[in-house]
Coordinates of C-alpha atoms in Angstrom, one line a residue:
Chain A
X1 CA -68.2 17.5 254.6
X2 CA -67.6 14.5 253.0
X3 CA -68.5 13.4 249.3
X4 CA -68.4 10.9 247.1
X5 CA -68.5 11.7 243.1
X6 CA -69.1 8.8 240.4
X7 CA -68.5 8.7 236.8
X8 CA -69.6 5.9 234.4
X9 CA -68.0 7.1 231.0
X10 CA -69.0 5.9 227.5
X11 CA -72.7 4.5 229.0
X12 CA -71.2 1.0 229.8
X13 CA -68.0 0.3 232.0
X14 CA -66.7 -2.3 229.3
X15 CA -64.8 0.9 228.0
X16 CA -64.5 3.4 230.4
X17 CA -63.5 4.9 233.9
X18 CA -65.3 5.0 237.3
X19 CA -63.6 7.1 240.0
X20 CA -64.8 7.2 243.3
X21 CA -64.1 10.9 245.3
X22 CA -63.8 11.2 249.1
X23 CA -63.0 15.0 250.1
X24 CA -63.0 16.9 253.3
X25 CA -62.9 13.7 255.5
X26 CA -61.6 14.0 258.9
X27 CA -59.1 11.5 257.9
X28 CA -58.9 11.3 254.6
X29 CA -58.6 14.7 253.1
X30 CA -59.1 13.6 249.5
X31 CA -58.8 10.7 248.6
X32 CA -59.3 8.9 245.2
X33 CA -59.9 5.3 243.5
X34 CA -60.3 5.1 240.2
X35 CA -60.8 2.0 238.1
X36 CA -60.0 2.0 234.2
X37 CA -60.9 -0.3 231.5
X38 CA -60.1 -0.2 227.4
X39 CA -61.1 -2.8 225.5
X40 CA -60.4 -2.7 221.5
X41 CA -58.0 -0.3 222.0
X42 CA -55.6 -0.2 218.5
X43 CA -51.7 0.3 219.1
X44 CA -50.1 3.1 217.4
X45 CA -47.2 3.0 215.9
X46 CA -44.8 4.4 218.6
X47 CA -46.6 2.0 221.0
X48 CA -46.3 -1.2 218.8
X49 CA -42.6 -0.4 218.1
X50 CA -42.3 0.0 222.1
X51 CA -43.7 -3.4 223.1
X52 CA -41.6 -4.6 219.8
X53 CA -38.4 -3.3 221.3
X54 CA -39.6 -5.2 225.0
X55 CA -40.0 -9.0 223.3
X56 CA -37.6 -11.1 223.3
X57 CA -36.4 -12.7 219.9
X58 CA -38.8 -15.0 219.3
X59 CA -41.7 -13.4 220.8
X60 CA -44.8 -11.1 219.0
X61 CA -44.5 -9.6 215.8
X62 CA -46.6 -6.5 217.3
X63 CA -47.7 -3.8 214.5
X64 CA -49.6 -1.3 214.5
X65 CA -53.1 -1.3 214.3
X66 CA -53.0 -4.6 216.5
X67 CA -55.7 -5.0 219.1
X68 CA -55.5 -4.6 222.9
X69 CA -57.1 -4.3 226.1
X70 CA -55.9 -2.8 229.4
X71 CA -57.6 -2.1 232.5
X72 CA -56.0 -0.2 235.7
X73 CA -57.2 -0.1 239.7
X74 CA -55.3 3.2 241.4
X75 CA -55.9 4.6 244.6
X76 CA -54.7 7.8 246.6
X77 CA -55.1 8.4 249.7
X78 CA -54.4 12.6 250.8
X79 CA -54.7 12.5 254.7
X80 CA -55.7 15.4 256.5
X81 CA -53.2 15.1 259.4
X82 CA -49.4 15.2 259.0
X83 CA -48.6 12.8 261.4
X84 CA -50.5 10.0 258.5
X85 CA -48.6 9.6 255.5
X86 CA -50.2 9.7 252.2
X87 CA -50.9 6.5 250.6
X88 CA -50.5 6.0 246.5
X89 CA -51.3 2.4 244.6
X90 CA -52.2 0.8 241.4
X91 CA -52.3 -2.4 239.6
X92 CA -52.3 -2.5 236.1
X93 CA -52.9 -5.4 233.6
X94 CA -51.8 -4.6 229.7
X95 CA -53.1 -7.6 227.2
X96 CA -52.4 -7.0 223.4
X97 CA -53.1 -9.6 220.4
X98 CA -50.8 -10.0 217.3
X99 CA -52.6 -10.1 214.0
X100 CA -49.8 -11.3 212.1
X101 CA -47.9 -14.1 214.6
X102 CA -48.9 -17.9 214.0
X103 CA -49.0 -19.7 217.5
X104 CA -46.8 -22.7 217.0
X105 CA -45.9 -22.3 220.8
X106 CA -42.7 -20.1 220.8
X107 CA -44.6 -17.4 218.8
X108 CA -47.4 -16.0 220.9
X109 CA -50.6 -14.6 219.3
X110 CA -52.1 -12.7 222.7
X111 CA -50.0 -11.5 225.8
X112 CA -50.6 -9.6 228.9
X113 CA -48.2 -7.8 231.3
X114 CA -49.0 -6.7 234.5
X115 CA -47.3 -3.7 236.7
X116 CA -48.0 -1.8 240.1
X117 CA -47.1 -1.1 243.3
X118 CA -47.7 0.7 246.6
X119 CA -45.6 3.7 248.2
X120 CA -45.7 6.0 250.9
X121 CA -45.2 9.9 251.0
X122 CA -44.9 10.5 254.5
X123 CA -44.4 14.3 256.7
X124 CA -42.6 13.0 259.5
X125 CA -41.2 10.2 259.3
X126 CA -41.7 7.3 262.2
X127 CA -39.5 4.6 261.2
X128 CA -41.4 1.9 262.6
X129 CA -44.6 3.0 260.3
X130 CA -42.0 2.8 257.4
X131 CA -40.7 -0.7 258.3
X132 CA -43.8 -2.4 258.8
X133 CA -45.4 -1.1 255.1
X134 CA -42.3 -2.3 253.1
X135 CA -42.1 -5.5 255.6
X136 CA -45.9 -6.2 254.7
X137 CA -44.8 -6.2 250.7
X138 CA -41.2 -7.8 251.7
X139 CA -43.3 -11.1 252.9
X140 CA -45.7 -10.7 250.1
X141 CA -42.3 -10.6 247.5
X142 CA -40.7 -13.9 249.1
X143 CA -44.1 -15.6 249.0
X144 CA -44.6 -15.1 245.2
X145 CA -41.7 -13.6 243.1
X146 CA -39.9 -16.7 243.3
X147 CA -41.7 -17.9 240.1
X148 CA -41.2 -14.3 238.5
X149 CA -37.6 -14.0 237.1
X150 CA -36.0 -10.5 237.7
X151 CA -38.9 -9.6 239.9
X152 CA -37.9 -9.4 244.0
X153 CA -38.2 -6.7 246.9
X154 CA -34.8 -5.4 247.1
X155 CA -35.8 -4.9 242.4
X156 CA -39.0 -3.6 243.2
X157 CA -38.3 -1.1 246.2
X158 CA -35.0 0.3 244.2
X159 CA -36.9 0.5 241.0
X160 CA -39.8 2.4 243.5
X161 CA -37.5 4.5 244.5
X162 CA -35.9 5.5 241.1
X163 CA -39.6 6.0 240.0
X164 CA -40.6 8.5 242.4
X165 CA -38.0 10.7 242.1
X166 CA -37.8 14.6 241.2
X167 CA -34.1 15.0 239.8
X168 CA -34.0 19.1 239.8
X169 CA -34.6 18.9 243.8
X170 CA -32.2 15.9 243.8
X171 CA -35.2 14.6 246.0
X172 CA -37.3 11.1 246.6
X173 CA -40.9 12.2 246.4
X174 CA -41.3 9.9 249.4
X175 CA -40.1 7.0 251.2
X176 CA -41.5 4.5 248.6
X177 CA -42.5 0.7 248.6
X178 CA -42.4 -1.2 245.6
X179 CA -43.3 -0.8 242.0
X180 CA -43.2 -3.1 238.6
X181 CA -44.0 -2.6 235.5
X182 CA -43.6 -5.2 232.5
X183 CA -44.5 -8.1 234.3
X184 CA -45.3 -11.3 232.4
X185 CA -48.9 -12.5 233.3
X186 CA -48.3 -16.2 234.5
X187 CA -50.4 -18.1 237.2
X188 CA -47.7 -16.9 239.8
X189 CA -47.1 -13.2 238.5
X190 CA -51.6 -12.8 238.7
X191 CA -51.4 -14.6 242.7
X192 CA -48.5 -12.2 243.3
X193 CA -50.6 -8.9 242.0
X194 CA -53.5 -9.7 243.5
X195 CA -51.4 -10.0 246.5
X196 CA -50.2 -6.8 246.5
X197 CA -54.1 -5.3 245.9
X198 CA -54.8 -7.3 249.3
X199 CA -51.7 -5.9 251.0
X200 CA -52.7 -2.3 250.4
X201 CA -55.2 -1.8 253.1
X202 CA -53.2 -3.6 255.7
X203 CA -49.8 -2.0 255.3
X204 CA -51.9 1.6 255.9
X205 CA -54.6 1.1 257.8
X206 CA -52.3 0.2 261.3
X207 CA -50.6 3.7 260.4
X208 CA -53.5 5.6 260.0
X209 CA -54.6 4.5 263.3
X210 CA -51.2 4.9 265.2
X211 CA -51.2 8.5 263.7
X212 CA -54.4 9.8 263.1
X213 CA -55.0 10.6 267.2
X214 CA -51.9 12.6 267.6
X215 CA -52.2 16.7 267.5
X216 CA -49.9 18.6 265.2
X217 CA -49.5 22.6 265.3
X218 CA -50.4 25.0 262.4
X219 CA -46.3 24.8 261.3
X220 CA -46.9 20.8 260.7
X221 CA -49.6 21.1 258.6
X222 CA -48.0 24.0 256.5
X223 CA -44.9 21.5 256.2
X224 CA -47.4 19.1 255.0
X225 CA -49.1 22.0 252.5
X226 CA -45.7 22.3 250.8
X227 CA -44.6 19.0 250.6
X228 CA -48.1 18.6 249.1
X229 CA -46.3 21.1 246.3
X230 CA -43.4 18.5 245.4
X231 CA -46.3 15.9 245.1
X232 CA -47.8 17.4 242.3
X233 CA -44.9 18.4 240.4
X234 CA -43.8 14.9 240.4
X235 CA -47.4 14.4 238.8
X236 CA -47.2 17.1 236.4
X237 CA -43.7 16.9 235.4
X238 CA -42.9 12.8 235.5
X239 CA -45.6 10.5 236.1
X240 CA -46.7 8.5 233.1
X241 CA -49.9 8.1 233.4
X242 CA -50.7 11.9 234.1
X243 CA -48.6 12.6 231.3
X244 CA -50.6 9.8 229.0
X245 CA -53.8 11.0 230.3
X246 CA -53.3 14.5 229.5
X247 CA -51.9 13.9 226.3
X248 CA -54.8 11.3 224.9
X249 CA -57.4 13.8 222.3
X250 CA -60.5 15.1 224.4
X251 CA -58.8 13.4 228.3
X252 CA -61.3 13.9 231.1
X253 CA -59.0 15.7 233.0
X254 CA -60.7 15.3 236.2
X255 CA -60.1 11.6 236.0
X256 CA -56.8 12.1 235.6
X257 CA -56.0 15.0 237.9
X258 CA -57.8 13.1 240.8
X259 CA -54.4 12.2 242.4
X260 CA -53.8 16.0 242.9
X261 CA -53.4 17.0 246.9
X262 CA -56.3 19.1 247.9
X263 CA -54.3 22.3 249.0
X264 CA -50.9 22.7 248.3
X265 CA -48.5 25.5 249.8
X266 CA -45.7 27.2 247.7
X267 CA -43.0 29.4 249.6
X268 CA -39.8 30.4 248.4
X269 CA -36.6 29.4 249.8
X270 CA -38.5 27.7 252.8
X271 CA -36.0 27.0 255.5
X272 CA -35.7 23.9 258.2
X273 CA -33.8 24.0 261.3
X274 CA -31.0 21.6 260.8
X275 CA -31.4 18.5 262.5
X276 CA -35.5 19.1 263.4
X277 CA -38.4 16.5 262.1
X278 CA -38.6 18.4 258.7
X279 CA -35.1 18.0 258.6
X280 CA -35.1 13.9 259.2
X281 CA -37.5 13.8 257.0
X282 CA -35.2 15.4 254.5
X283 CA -32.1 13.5 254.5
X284 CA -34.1 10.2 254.0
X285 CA -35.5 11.8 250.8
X286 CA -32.4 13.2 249.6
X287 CA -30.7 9.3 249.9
X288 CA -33.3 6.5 250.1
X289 CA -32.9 4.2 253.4
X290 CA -32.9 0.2 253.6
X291 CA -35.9 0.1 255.7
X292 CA -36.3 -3.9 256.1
Chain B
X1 CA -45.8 39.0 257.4
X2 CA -44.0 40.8 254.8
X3 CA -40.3 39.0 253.9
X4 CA -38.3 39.7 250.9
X5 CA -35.6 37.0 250.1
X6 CA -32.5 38.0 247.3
X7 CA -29.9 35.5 245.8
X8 CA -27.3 36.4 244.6
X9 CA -25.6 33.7 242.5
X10 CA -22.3 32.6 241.8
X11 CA -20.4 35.7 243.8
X12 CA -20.9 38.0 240.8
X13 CA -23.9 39.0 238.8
X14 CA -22.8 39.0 235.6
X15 CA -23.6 35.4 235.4
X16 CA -26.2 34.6 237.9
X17 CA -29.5 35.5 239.3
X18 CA -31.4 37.8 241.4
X19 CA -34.7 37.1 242.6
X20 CA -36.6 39.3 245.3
X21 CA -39.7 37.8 246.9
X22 CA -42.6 39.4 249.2
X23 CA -44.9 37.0 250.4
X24 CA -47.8 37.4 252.9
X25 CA -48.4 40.9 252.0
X26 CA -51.9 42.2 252.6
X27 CA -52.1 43.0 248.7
X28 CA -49.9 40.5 247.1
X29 CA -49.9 37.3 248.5
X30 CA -46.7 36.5 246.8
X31 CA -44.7 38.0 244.7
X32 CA -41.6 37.9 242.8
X33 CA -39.1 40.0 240.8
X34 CA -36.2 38.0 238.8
X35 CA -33.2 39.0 237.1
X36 CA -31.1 36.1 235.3
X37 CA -27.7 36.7 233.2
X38 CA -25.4 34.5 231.6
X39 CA -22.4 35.5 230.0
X40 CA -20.1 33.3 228.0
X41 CA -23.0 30.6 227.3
X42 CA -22.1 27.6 224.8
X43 CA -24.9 26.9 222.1
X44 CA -25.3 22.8 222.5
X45 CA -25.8 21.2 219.3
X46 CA -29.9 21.6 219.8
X47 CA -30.1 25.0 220.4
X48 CA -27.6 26.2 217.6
X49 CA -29.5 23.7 215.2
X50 CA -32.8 25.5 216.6
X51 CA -31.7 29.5 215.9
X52 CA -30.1 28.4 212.1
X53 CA -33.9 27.0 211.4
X54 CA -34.8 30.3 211.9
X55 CA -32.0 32.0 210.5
X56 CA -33.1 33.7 206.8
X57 CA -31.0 32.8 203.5
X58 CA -28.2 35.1 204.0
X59 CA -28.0 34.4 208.1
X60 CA -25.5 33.4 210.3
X61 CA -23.8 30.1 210.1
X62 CA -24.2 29.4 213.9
X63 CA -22.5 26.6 215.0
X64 CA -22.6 24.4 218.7
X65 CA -19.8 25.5 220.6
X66 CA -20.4 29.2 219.6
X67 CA -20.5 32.2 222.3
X68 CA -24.4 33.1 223.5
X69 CA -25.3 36.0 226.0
X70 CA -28.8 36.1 227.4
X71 CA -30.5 38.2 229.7
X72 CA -34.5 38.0 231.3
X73 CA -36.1 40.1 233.6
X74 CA -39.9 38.8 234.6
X75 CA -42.1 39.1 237.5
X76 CA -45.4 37.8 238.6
X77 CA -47.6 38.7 241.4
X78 CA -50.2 36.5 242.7
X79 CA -52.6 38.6 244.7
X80 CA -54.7 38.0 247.9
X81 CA -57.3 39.4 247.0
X82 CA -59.5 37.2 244.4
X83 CA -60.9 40.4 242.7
X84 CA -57.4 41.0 241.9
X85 CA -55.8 39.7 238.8
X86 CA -52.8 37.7 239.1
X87 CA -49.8 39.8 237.1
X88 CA -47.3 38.1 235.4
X89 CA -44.5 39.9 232.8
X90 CA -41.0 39.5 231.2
X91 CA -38.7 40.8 229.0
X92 CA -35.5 38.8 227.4
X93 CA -32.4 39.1 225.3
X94 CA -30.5 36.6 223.9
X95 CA -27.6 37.2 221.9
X96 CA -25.4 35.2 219.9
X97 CA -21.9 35.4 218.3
X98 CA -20.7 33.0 214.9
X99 CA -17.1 32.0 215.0
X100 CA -17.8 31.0 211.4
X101 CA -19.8 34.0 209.8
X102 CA -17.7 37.1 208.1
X103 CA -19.2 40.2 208.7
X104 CA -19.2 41.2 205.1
X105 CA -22.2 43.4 205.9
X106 CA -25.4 40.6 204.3
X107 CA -23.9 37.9 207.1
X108 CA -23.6 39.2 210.3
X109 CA -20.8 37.9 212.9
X110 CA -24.0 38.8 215.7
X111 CA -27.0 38.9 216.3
X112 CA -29.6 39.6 219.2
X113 CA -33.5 38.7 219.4
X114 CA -36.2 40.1 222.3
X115 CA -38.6 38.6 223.5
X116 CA -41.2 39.0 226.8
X117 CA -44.8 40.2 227.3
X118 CA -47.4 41.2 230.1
X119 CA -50.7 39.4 230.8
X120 CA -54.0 38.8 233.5
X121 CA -55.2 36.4 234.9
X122 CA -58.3 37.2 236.8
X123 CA -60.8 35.1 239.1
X124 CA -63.6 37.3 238.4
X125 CA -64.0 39.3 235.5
X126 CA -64.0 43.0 235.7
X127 CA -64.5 43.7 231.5
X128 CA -63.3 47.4 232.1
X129 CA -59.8 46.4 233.8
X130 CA -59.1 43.9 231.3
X131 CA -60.6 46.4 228.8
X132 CA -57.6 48.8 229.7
X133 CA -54.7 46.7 230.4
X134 CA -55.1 45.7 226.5
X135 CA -55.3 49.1 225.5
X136 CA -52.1 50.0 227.0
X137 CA -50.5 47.6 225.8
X138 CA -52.4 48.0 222.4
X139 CA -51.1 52.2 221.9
X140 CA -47.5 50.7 223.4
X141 CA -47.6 48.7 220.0
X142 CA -48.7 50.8 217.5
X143 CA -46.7 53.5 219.1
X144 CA -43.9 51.4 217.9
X145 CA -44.0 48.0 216.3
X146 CA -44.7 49.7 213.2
X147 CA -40.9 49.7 212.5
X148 CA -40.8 46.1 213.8
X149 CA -42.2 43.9 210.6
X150 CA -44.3 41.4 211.5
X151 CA -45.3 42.5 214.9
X152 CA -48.5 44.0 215.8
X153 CA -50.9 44.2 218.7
X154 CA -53.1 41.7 217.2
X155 CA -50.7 39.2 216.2
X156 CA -49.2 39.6 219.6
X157 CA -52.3 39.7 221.4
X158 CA -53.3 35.9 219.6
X159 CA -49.8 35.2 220.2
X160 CA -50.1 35.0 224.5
X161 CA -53.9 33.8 224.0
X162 CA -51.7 31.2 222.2
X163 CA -49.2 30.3 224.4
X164 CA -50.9 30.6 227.9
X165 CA -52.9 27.5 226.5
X166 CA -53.6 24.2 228.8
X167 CA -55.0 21.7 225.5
X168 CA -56.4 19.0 228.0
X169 CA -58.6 21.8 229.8
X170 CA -59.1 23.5 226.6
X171 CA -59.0 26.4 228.4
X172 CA -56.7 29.5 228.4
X173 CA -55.0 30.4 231.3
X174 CA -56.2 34.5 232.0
X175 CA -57.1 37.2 229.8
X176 CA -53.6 37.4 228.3
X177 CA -52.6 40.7 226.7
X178 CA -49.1 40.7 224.4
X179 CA -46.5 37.9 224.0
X180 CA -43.8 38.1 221.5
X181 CA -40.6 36.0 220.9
X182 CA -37.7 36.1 218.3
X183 CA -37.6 39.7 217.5
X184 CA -34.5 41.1 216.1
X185 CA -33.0 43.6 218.1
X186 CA -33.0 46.9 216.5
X187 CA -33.1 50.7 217.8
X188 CA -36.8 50.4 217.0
X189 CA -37.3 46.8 219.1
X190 CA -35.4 48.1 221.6
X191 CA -37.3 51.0 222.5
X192 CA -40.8 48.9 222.4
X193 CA -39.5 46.5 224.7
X194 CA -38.3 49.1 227.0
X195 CA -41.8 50.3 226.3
X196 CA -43.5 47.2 227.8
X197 CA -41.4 47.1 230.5
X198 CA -42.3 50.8 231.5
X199 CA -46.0 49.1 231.3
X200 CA -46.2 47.1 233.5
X201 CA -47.3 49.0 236.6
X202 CA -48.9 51.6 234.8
X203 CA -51.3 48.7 233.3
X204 CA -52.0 46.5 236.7
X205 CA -51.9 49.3 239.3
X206 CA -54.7 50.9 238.6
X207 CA -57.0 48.1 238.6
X208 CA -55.2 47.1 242.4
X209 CA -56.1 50.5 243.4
X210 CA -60.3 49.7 241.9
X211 CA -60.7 46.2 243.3
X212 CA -58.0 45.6 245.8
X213 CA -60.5 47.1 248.7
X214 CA -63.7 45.2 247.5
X215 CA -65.1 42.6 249.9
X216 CA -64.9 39.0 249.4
X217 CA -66.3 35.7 250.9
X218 CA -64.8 32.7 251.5
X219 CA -66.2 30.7 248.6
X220 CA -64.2 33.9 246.3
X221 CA -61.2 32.9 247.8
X222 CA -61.6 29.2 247.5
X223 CA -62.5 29.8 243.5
X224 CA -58.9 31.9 243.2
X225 CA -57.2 28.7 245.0
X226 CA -59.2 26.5 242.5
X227 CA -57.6 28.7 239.2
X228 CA -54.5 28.4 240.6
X229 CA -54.2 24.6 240.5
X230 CA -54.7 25.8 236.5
X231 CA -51.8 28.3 236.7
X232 CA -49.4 26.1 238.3
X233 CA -50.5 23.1 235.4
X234 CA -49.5 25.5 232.7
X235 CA -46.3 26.1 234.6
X236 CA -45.4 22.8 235.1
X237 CA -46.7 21.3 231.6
X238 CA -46.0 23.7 229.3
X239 CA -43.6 26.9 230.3
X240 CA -41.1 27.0 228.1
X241 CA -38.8 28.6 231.0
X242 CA -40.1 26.6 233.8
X243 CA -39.0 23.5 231.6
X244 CA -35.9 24.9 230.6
X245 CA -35.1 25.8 234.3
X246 CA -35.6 22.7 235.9
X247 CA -34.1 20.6 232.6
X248 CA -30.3 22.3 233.8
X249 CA -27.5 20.4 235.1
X250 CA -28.2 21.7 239.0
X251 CA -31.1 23.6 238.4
X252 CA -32.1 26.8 241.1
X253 CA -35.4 25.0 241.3
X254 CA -36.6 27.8 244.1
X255 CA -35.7 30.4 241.2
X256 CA -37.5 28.7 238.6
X257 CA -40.7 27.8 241.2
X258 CA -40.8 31.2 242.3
X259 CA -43.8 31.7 239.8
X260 CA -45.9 29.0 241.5
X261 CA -49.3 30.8 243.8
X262 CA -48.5 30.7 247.4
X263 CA -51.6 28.5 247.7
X264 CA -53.4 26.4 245.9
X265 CA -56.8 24.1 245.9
X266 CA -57.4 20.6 244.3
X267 CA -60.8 19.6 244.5
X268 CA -62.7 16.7 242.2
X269 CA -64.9 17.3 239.9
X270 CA -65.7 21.1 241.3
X271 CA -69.1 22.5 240.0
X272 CA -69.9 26.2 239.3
X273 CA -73.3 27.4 238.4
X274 CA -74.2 28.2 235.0
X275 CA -74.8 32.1 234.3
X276 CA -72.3 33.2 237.8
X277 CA -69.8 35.0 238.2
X278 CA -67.5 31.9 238.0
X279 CA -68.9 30.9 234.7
X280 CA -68.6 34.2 233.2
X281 CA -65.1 34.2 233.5
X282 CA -64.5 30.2 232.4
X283 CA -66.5 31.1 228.9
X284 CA -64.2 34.1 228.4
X285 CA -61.1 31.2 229.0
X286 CA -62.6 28.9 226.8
X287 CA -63.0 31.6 223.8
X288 CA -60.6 34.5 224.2
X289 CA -62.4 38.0 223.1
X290 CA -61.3 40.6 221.5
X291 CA -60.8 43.2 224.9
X292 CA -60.4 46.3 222.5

């Protein structure tokens, strides 16, 4: 069966969500892409105070009650087959004006900050699948970051890594990609994120079809059923926009529980053979690899 | 498959765990009995500041670094069966001793609180079963708690509908029954918490024993997996102990998931018809009733 669900919140999309559903694919499992926009949002006061503690010294005087605007693109892709490692994006773009700045040139009135990224949560791990994604955003980095101070590969795969990461198992959710966050909108920071947007189908699609043709036993696709498990407690118990979603007054939850894996498998104290496929898979959680 | 699993922690158990596991059975689906001690605790800063709020005028003057003693015993049993309630209980004693109180006889050197509970969380709503799973618990308390000021069936009854609460859903996670916390431990508390303990089978067996043979077609089952995705959200979000477990320096994350439904379905923007089965049971979430 495969379906497609579409929600236009609020009458227009000026201020809204869309999501786009595809469930019970032979490939794709689930999979989800949801687009986002807020326009006239106003900053609260443990918001302004955040972007305040973010700006340099002579940048906005943000307050409360100040206007912004954000809009987000995110897509996850659940795969029915273990052999084809789930695929999780997003570019974000955060613009806020200051009511109470003057622009003489070092004192801003309006700014905007982009962030994003692309990882991989794979269930076995073939290390030429994982080489060629972060190569594909490796090249894309060293064409564009070099007009983005602080921002490079080796920054943004670390600070993926340190994202994606569930400290009571000691455990990387996956083998990750890059991610930013805070990113100044320049010229070169927009050609770099739209960039990454463009590099999302072609560091995945080659994997999918690599992978998606192999068979895989009952015990494989219960692997992949409870590693499904550590995907949604990373949601639940650590990523931001979940926990901002759930926390905003009257969410649409659906919206933002989209990402969740279609079926997930909990066992206790499951146990791997040492030094079988689950096992690989493992150690490169447990302690991130260079991969390019 | 039936499989039980036991831990025992840190050689001894006077500060450690025990946790017993069946999973695959052809009644419950998974199941698990824990037992956690700790001896010789030391209150942090937090949590000493957190029991003197609630201490009254003539309390104890507890400090951080003072001595703490807490024991929990709590199970939960997801069934297979989607006619079945899940089952989920515990009882708990924490104590605490002040190196800087004087037992003059108004401020006491220690002190102990209880605290635990027993509720359902059905797929499909049986009103009788629920009906007499509250009144259990319901003579239990006023059988007792009328030596215990402040607690009551109906303050404990609102108390679970309370806590087993998921905001963003606005919906309650099961039928609840009693919930209680912060109950000084007296001869009279002691004997209603060894009251609710006694409870628990007496209170979920029977309704097993009605439903547990009842046919049930796939879509049943695949509504149960939907509910779950709900249970494990509250776990994850909101369980005090969940979040207490997993916030530890080395956490037994397989102890503290051990609550989590052996399976579990995800599915966007899943529609049930109004008037069935399935929406009986959401209105009763959405607006707790009075069972008896």
């Amino acid at each position: 069966m495969d379906e497609t669900n579409e929600d236009a919140q609020a009458g227009k999309l000026s201020s809204g969500g869309l999501t786009r559903v595809l469930q019970g694919g032979s490939v794709i499992e689930k999979g989800a892409c949801s687009l986002t926009l807020i326009e006239q949002g106003i900053l609260t006061p443990e918001r302004a105070a955040t972007i305040r503690s973010r700006q340099p010294e002579n940048g906005m005087n943000i307050q409360a009650g100040d206007v912004y605007s954000a809009a987000a693109l995110s897509m996850v892709l659940h795969t029915a087959s273990p052999m084809v490692p789930t695929f999780r994006s997003d570019i974000r773009v955060f613009q806020v004006r200051s009511s109470s700045s003057t622009d003489d040139g070092n004192d801003p009135t309006s700014m905007a900050w982009f962030g994003g990224g692309a990882d991989l949560t794979p269930y076995y791990l073939f290390d030429a699948d994982i080489r060629d994604f972060h190569q594909i955003y490796k090249d894309l980095c060293e064409a564009h970051t070099d007009g983005i101070p602080g921002y490079s590969y080796t920054n943004m795969k670390a600070a993926c890594d340190e994202y994606f990461y569930l400290p009571a198992r000691n455990e990387h959710r996956g083998t990750g990609g890059i991610f930013f966050d805070d990113m100044t909108a320049t010229r070169a920071s927009q050609a770099f994120v739209e960039g990454v947007a463009d590099a999302w189908m072609p560091s995945w699609l080659p994997i999918v079809e690599r992978r998606s043709g192999a068979s895989y036993t009952t015990e494989q696709k219960e692997w992949q059923l409870l590693r499904r498990g550590r995907y949604l407690e990373f949601n639940l118990l650590y990523d931001r926009g979940v926990k901002f979603g759930l926390a905003n007054t009257n969410p649409r939850v659906e919206g933002v529980m989209v990402s969740a894996p279609p079926r997930i498998a909990y066992e206790y104290n499951h146990r791997i053979e040492s030094g079988s496929a689950e096992d690989d898979l493992l150690k490169v959680l447990k302690k991130p690899k260079t991969w390019v």
